[in-house]
């Protein structure tokens, strides 16, 4: 029912960091963070506080930063 997945990667291998929100997440102050690595691996952290998502964006995604709202 619940699972924990851990991705360990070097910061210089991160190629793309994206923070996305949908209307319900914006209303609740939440966001999702997606990270793409040079190896092709991807990780998504869903339903985190918007401030935590922006912190991850600025700490991990030093280059190729994209902030994209999701409209539905």
XYZ file of C-alpha atoms in Angstrom, residues 20-62:
43
model
C 4.575 21.652 -11.505
C 1.254 22.410 -9.871
C -2.326 21.681 -10.836
C -5.300 23.776 -9.667
C -5.985 21.594 -6.609
C -2.334 21.636 -5.558
C -2.197 25.426 -5.909
C -5.267 25.782 -3.711
C -3.686 23.550 -1.045
C -0.221 25.156 -1.367
C 1.349 21.964 -2.738
C 3.492 21.100 -5.765
C 5.249 18.205 -7.513
C 8.986 18.162 -8.253
C 10.404 16.160 -11.175
C 14.115 15.509 -11.627
C 15.710 14.058 -14.773
C 19.267 12.708 -14.666
C 21.802 12.348 -17.445
C 21.513 8.553 -17.141
C 17.866 8.752 -18.185
C 16.519 8.072 -14.704
C 13.640 10.224 -13.509
C 12.223 10.869 -10.080
C 9.034 12.627 -9.010
C 8.187 13.866 -5.544
C 4.457 14.546 -5.326
C 2.391 16.605 -2.916
C 5.135 18.578 -1.163
C 4.706 22.056 0.277
C 5.253 24.729 -2.382
C 8.068 26.317 -0.342
C 9.833 22.933 -0.073
C 9.424 22.385 -3.826
C 11.008 25.756 -4.573
C 13.816 24.989 -2.122
C 14.533 21.719 -3.976
C 14.353 23.553 -7.297
C 17.008 26.054 -6.245
C 19.232 23.573 -4.397
C 19.199 20.740 -6.922
C 18.369 22.332 -10.245
C 21.132 24.853 -10.629
